[in-house]
């Protein structure tokens, strides 16, 4: 076991997989940094520190620093995937999904289906997402809701360094296109990471905290908040199951239903705005399949229906928090 | 340039197959039996065939919504294609793609694309993979004068140049992007100059003459296979039918289509050149005509009678492993 | 051209479903050359000429001009001049139009689906083999669903699960165990013609139309002045009365007759017996539980088990019973059984009905033991695992309806026990304290029912007094 930051776990995994399989190719903006400058290549090693040293070890043919051209980058990932390579493309900020949406939505996600099941595109698109660092409206969004709704994609949202390593390993080895969402506010999060290679299967949630009274469902950074809330509530004698989804597509439906069948109360936490998102998806699933178990209406703790604001106080008000989650739990317990 | 008689007959066969395939579809679509949108390639055969005759199955191509021609030229099964367009279970995409998404990865055909400009980025990826395979293979993106205005095409060209990827950007200028003329829609004087300004070598050629296309493409392919970087070619060509089937083509000039069929018919141009230079006999070409005609007839007959996919087929082939 | 060829309504574009021949340019019997115009056809979007694709003869016109036909329908028949009329006729008669429909067009599904068939089995008849712990071992079923199926004796193997890959959920078992719903359908209603100048919600417009109310010029209390249902109801001549009257007139109030299950029959028999044979008398008191609540709060922080208020009551009752042996009794016809230790029953509302298992020798247990014991019993009750030993030997049962919002009630004694304590809710009452000041104190309502054959009024009253003093000053009973 080693204690690593989440970003270090990602880097370690990329090294390991590129070493293991020569078909793994990494591409993205500034993943090397300094190309075509006097400071030379590797001047940065990726702005997030998740690709440092890859270029030196594996060379420019497999570690491709690109111009600012998201459509071309992601389209190239699609083409590389179709022709036998295993690309790992990076989108520096998930918000840039806007400029390459076609290559994900209409191309990569649909190749296999449109071509009658005769092609494989084992591409991974890593996107850095989430609010909390005052990066404001166009650099803080969480697009997992939109992406989960697209058939053909698998969506992964790790919440711990150990999970990041296992899930990224699985993602790179998976034959379907995978979107791998890394929360920028979790990059410095430390955790115990097992040595050696291991995979974590998709569609297999993690129970981050256990209790008999309320089920809290969360993913990514929200798992940290939910766990904090659950710990505080435990002191008041309230037990919470915190379910870390890990992957929103495929979804571990059984984990959610088993928990709600036991507790009868549901709180879903999601850092996106409330309309047509992950929270509404989970609530509708539970309401439809576990109505008979519910003792109170399900609660959602989400951001409001606004863009992400800039000022510290505003962003704080925007994001869910352990306090807001605890309040929601109390509301489900107060139902008469 | 030298091209053997057998190779010429093969090229003619391909062009004639494309022509008859498209013309027959034009008739059959009117009956209403074929669902959805179809975009016919008739008139542009010399480009698809002139390019693809230099390629093998390790080379890949990506096409546009007007993809039947490229598909046939790359060696895809005609019968399977017809079944696919008719939406049958035995189509090469199991009836799930249709005309606009027709593909066969084993032949290196990465798909027709319903998104204008969707192909070039994918081709850059295939070219990067080709570079890694290191055996001289390459990738070709077919685009029209419409796609040459899409941002994705520009991004792809630039990325290909900076990564020195073995990609060929083949622009078929048939003078119409959907219902708008190229004189209005393309701001620069031509398309090839755009590619040049991105830093790659570009060629220009008459796309209705197979021999000229074939000769030019010889140079282009050599350049790219030698690792000298990506290349672009602008073909001056014509499409005989509308943008889509059902398009009343009110934007055409008086008698324009008749004139094009008279003066710019790539099949006739081929025959004339072959006859004048005694390259292939008329008898042989006529025999090929008959064989192709029979093949198309048979494919249509078979497709009309074939079984459609079932409702259960909707759910399969989304993922490789389902959980 | 081939000998006989059909001329069908062409499909121009993905949206075209039908067209109309506006004019036949070529007449019946006339020949034409490739490129000539055969007919003019109109759709709702365009009007277009149909050009001949080959040379031929129009032998028969099937669809006259002015008639609308769907795409693919036979309009006319082309044929060489030497083809006999009979053959042309046969061709026309036997022509089958191809399927040219779309998922949303003419050939889509019909409107009314068949009524939903409940694919779940009914709960088995009592004579079916008992369902045990292992009955569903290899079934794809959730843990809670399995528990419920065993408890309710539902054959889960007959249930088609709604979870992923057919997994059976708690809800599936729950639904399978219930009788069919008696749905009172309201039926379809006419939609009034829409007038966009009236700014009202769709429901408000419908209500207004049904009741002949004109909403013109009415500004409602909804967002941006939109009229809502409430605004319309307020406008009705006898506001409120009329809609309700018609609802009452039209409602079908036929009862659904359900036979009592085994457990309920037993409960019914026993309670009838108890109420009719035992002479009940009642002693009621309000206990000040302010101190007990505080005591419990502290106790729970210190102890390993989370003891409920009821657990504390059990402990107090146990102590009081031992101090009053004349109340710690069972009554059997004309024999009284005096018990040295206290066996206190706790009333549990299990899913199958009220059940009263007994905590044995409560006077010898400390509060954590009692808490553990009651939790165990509740679990066993809910999973149908209580045995006879759990149910017998009690002298007094505690029945607590306080959490259901009940102020006070009187319970029926469980024979052969001597008495039963009915615990009601806690209310905040202004109380005069020793120093004359007034304070809001939490008061718990307690009502004891005693079997007067064995327990006299005085004995019961003394017991209640002891219990009250223990409850009100909790340190006394530790």
XYZ file of C-alpha atoms in Angstrom, chain A residues 114-115, chain B residues 21-22 25 29 34-41 63-69 71 81-87 92-93 95-103 109 111-114 245:
46
model
C -24.561 1.821 -36.600
C -22.041 -0.608 -38.020
C -26.123 0.737 -58.166
C -27.026 4.389 -57.768
C -31.583 2.915 -56.278
C -36.544 4.689 -53.882
C -36.630 2.115 -49.020
C -36.890 4.051 -45.812
C -35.089 7.198 -44.793
C -32.625 9.476 -46.543
C -30.439 8.414 -49.438
C -27.774 10.479 -51.188
C -26.596 9.221 -54.566
C -23.068 9.389 -55.896
C -16.755 8.849 -46.306
C -19.573 11.365 -46.312
C -23.339 10.968 -46.355
C -22.898 10.318 -50.068
C -21.010 7.138 -49.307
C -22.176 4.300 -51.558
C -19.542 5.042 -54.169
C -17.952 1.887 -50.131
C -24.792 -2.981 -49.165
C -28.082 -3.301 -50.985
C -29.533 -5.350 -48.135
C -28.368 -2.665 -45.710
C -29.963 0.141 -47.676
C -33.178 -1.842 -47.719
C -32.867 -2.200 -43.949
C -23.576 -5.264 -43.776
C -24.623 -3.265 -40.740
C -29.996 -3.000 -40.831
C -28.926 -0.725 -38.009
C -26.990 1.873 -39.983
C -28.695 2.301 -43.328
C -27.467 4.338 -46.276
C -25.848 7.090 -44.265
C -23.854 4.858 -41.918
C -22.822 2.106 -44.291
C -19.456 0.607 -43.315
C -14.130 1.403 -44.768
C -18.178 4.400 -42.492
C -20.282 6.851 -44.368
C -21.104 9.708 -41.999
C -24.338 11.564 -41.427
C -33.529 11.513 -53.188
